[in-house]
């Protein structure tokens, strides 16, 4: 069992992407699953770690996700990806808004913010 795992969750209406990193920044896993409360909880519970830190990207789903997942992690932050351009590579979407490349970026953001 790992001591601490940093998790990044990229949530969308139909599917979520989740990635986990260890304290050294190594990618442990990356997975995709349906966006349902039951699926989210089961994936979090299956992660074997003494401490889980979860980063969520600010979105229309962030409030629901934070409420549903708060009891299954030790630390939860909701972050604005526009404020973290130096942490994660971004890509331009139609309309000019910046979007993090993946849930790995959220995990990296969580790891960086935790070490402040």
XYZ file of N, CA and C in Angstrom:
348
model
N 0.842 -1.176 0.000
C 0.000 0.000 0.000
C 0.891 1.246 0.000
N 0.569 2.186 -0.848
C 1.333 3.429 -0.946
C 0.952 4.375 0.198
N 1.892 5.234 0.552
C 1.629 6.224 1.593
C 0.628 7.265 1.104
N 0.922 7.910 -0.022
C 0.091 9.001 -0.544
C 0.003 8.905 -2.052
N -1.185 9.150 -2.573
C -1.415 9.165 -4.014
C -2.089 10.483 -4.358
N -1.570 11.136 -5.396
C -2.169 12.366 -5.915
C -3.042 11.994 -7.097
N -4.287 12.394 -7.038
C -5.259 12.028 -8.063
C -5.746 13.269 -8.793
N -5.856 13.143 -10.086
C -6.439 14.196 -10.906
C -7.671 13.645 -11.586
N -8.757 14.380 -11.534
C -10.010 13.943 -12.137
C -10.447 14.967 -13.161
N -10.618 14.526 -14.388
C -11.115 15.366 -15.477
C -12.523 14.878 -15.780
N -13.526 15.593 -15.290
C -14.910 15.131 -15.381
C -15.647 15.783 -16.546
N -16.406 14.977 -17.227
C -17.270 15.431 -18.316
C -18.647 14.815 -18.112
N -19.597 15.236 -18.900
C -20.979 14.793 -18.728
C -21.127 13.273 -18.783
N -20.475 12.626 -19.744
C -20.643 11.172 -19.903
C -19.509 10.347 -19.298
N -18.296 10.836 -19.397
C -17.137 10.066 -18.928
C -16.196 10.925 -18.102
N -15.477 10.261 -17.212
C -14.431 10.899 -16.412
C -13.099 10.249 -16.737
N -12.055 11.036 -16.673
C -10.699 10.524 -16.762
C -10.039 10.751 -15.418
N -9.364 9.741 -14.908
C -8.689 9.868 -13.622
C -7.282 9.330 -13.755
N -6.336 10.042 -13.177
C -4.952 9.600 -13.173
C -4.430 9.688 -11.753
N -3.511 8.793 -11.415
C -2.895 8.782 -10.098
C -1.388 8.859 -10.211
N -0.795 9.651 -9.327
C 0.654 9.799 -9.307
C 1.163 9.569 -7.886
N 2.400 9.075 -7.787
C 2.991 8.907 -6.460
C 3.689 10.201 -6.048
N 4.308 10.202 -4.885
C 4.942 11.409 -4.365
C 6.169 11.840 -5.157
N 6.692 10.946 -6.004
C 7.829 11.288 -6.867
C 7.379 11.811 -8.225
N 6.071 11.845 -8.449
C 5.540 12.341 -9.714
C 5.428 11.289 -10.797
N 5.605 10.020 -10.447
C 5.466 8.939 -11.433
C 3.996 8.597 -11.627
N 3.614 8.446 -12.876
C 2.241 8.072 -13.203
C 2.003 6.625 -12.796
N 1.013 6.397 -11.940
C 0.681 5.044 -11.475
C -0.395 4.408 -12.332
N -1.373 5.199 -12.739
C -2.461 4.682 -13.565
C -3.194 5.830 -14.224
N -3.898 5.502 -15.251
C -4.777 6.436 -15.938
C -5.957 5.616 -16.430
N -7.156 6.081 -16.129
C -8.341 5.294 -16.484
C -9.492 6.201 -16.899
N -10.442 5.610 -17.580
C -11.632 6.311 -18.034
C -12.839 5.473 -17.648
N -13.890 6.134 -17.146
C -15.084 5.416 -16.713
C -16.290 6.349 -16.784
N -17.511 5.799 -16.726
C -18.714 6.627 -16.817
C -18.819 7.628 -15.664
N -19.409 8.769 -15.946
C -19.602 9.818 -14.937
C -20.845 9.546 -14.110
N -20.722 8.633 -13.179
C -21.811 8.375 -12.240
C -21.208 8.368 -10.841
N -22.011 8.711 -9.849
C -21.511 8.745 -8.485
C -20.989 7.376 -8.056
N -21.713 6.316 -8.408
C -21.290 4.965 -8.027
C -19.938 4.602 -8.649
N -19.742 4.923 -9.925
C -18.479 4.609 -10.602
C -17.330 5.411 -10.004
N -17.566 6.689 -9.738
C -16.526 7.530 -9.150
C -16.088 6.996 -7.786
N -17.052 6.679 -6.949
C -16.742 6.187 -5.608
C -16.022 4.846 -5.672
N -16.495 3.950 -6.517
C -15.852 2.629 -6.592
C -14.411 2.731 -7.066
N -14.122 3.649 -7.982
C -12.746 3.821 -8.449
C -11.867 4.428 -7.362
N -12.402 5.348 -6.572
C -11.620 5.926 -5.478
C -11.351 4.909 -4.378
N -12.346 4.133 -4.041
C -12.204 3.133 -2.973
C -11.191 2.056 -3.373
N -11.101 1.747 -4.646
C -10.201 0.690 -5.119
C -8.722 1.087 -5.056
N -8.431 2.365 -4.913
C -7.041 2.828 -4.868
C -6.467 2.547 -3.488
N -5.398 1.776 -3.446
C -4.769 1.375 -2.194
C -3.702 2.395 -1.799
N -4.068 3.281 -0.888
C -3.137 4.286 -0.369
C -3.626 4.739 0.993
N -2.691 5.082 1.844
C -3.064 5.580 3.179
C -3.692 6.961 3.086
N -3.236 7.758 2.122
C -3.726 9.121 1.950
C -3.971 9.376 0.469
N -5.114 9.960 0.163
C -5.474 10.282 -1.220
C -5.776 11.767 -1.314
N -5.109 12.448 -2.245
C -5.340 13.872 -2.492
C -5.926 13.990 -3.895
N -7.093 14.598 -4.003
C -7.818 14.679 -5.274
C -7.924 16.115 -5.743
N -7.572 16.346 -7.002
C -7.720 17.662 -7.627
C -8.800 17.573 -8.696
N -9.731 18.514 -8.632
C -10.798 18.612 -9.619
C -10.660 19.928 -10.361
N -10.886 19.883 -11.638
C -10.902 21.102 -12.428
C -12.228 21.821 -12.186
N -12.175 23.133 -12.015
C -13.389 23.931 -11.858
C -14.260 23.755 -13.101
N -15.523 23.396 -12.887
C -16.461 23.190 -13.991
C -17.876 23.198 -13.429
N -18.837 22.999 -14.303
C -20.229 22.949 -13.849
C -20.497 21.700 -13.014
N -19.624 20.699 -13.083
C -19.783 19.473 -12.298
C -19.011 19.500 -10.980
N -18.185 20.504 -10.764
C -17.268 20.518 -9.618
C -17.990 20.464 -8.273
N -19.084 21.183 -8.123
C -19.802 21.186 -6.844
C -20.373 19.802 -6.538
N -20.981 19.180 -7.533
C -21.524 17.825 -7.362
C -20.410 16.830 -7.034
N -19.314 16.901 -7.776
C -18.192 15.991 -7.550
C -17.597 16.164 -6.157
N -17.377 17.403 -5.759
C -16.786 17.658 -4.438
C -17.682 17.110 -3.334
N -18.975 17.313 -3.442
C -19.901 16.803 -2.437
C -19.946 15.287 -2.398
N -19.901 14.664 -3.563
C -20.001 13.209 -3.643
C -18.716 12.504 -3.210
N -17.563 13.130 -3.428
C -16.281 12.450 -3.222
C -15.517 12.877 -1.977
N -15.951 13.923 -1.334
C -15.234 14.487 -0.172
C -14.931 13.445 0.908
N -15.855 12.544 1.169
C -15.666 11.549 2.231
C -14.733 10.398 1.848
N -14.295 10.348 0.596
C -13.477 9.226 0.126
C -12.018 9.610 -0.107
N -11.663 10.865 0.171
C -10.285 11.324 0.024
C -9.889 12.104 1.279
N -8.591 12.263 1.470
C -8.097 13.001 2.629
C -7.980 14.490 2.355
N -7.767 14.832 1.091
C -7.635 16.234 0.695
C -8.302 16.402 -0.660
N -9.063 17.466 -0.828
C -9.752 17.730 -2.084
C -9.625 19.210 -2.400
N -9.152 19.506 -3.599
C -9.124 20.889 -4.050
C -9.818 20.996 -5.397
N -10.454 22.129 -5.619
C -11.029 22.466 -6.913
C -10.189 23.623 -7.429
N -9.601 23.451 -8.584
C -8.664 24.437 -9.095
C -9.082 24.954 -10.462
N -8.644 26.163 -10.734
C -8.924 26.823 -12.005
C -7.735 26.586 -12.930
N -7.917 25.835 -14.013
C -6.781 25.500 -14.878
C -6.123 26.721 -15.511
N -6.845 27.810 -15.648
C -6.239 29.014 -16.234
C -5.178 29.603 -15.317
N -5.274 29.333 -14.011
C -4.296 29.845 -13.052
C -3.078 28.944 -12.955
N -3.088 27.803 -13.638
C -2.010 26.822 -13.518
C -1.317 26.548 -14.847
N -1.189 27.554 -15.671
C -0.591 27.370 -16.996
C 0.851 26.897 -16.921
N 1.560 27.223 -15.854
C 2.954 26.797 -15.737
C 3.078 25.358 -15.256
N 2.011 24.818 -14.686
C 2.053 23.452 -14.167
C 1.738 22.443 -15.251
N 0.738 22.754 -16.083
C 0.329 21.773 -17.078
C 0.357 22.367 -18.471
N 0.729 21.544 -19.452
C 0.624 22.011 -20.833
C -0.853 22.150 -21.176
N -1.171 23.133 -21.983
C -2.575 23.355 -22.338
C -2.714 23.368 -23.844
N -3.933 23.271 -24.259
C -4.233 23.349 -25.677
C -5.392 24.315 -25.868
N -5.450 24.931 -27.009
C -6.542 25.851 -27.303
C -7.714 25.083 -27.891
N -8.884 25.366 -27.377
C -10.113 24.784 -27.914
C -10.789 25.826 -28.781
N -11.740 25.400 -29.634
C -12.497 26.392 -30.405
C -13.121 27.404 -29.443
N -13.036 28.663 -29.780
C -13.535 29.705 -28.908
C -12.421 30.348 -28.102
N -11.214 29.766 -28.163
C -10.055 30.383 -27.541
C -9.801 30.049 -26.088
N -10.646 29.234 -25.443
C -10.414 28.952 -24.028
C -9.325 27.895 -23.875
N -8.620 27.958 -22.762
C -7.568 26.985 -22.483
C -8.147 25.796 -21.741
N -7.691 24.621 -22.073
C -8.180 23.384 -21.455
C -6.982 22.511 -21.104
N -6.900 21.995 -19.860
C -5.802 21.083 -19.537
C -5.836 19.851 -20.439
N -4.678 19.327 -20.750
C -4.588 18.190 -21.649
C -5.255 16.955 -21.060
N -5.103 16.694 -19.768
C -5.655 15.467 -19.206
C -5.763 15.553 -17.694
N -6.276 14.483 -17.124
C -6.368 14.404 -15.671
C -4.993 14.301 -15.029
N -3.982 13.936 -15.810
C -2.611 13.906 -15.285
C -2.203 15.316 -14.863
N -2.624 16.312 -15.631
C -2.313 17.696 -15.289
C -2.915 18.070 -13.943
N -4.108 17.614 -13.665
C -4.743 17.908 -12.377
C -3.974 17.248 -11.238
N -3.500 16.041 -11.456
C -2.690 15.364 -10.443
C -1.398 16.107 -10.180
N -0.768 16.610 -11.236
C 0.463 17.387 -11.076
C 0.170 18.685 -10.329
N -0.955 19.299 -10.650
C -1.325 20.529 -9.955
C -1.517 20.260 -8.479
N -2.186 19.169 -8.147
C -2.417 18.819 -6.755
C -1.085 18.595 -6.035
N -0.186 17.879 -6.677
C 1.119 17.604 -6.061
C 1.883 18.903 -5.827
N 1.878 19.788 -6.802
C 2.598 21.057 -6.654
C 1.972 21.922 -5.566
N 0.663 22.005 -5.545
C -0.010 22.833 -4.546
C 0.173 22.279 -3.140
N 0.266 20.979 -3.008
C 0.424 20.374 -1.688
C 1.797 20.628 -1.087
N 2.799 20.873 -1.927
C 4.147 21.060 -1.424
C 4.476 22.525 -1.169
N 3.515 23.418 -1.323
C 3.750 24.839 -1.060
C 4.040 25.070 0.382
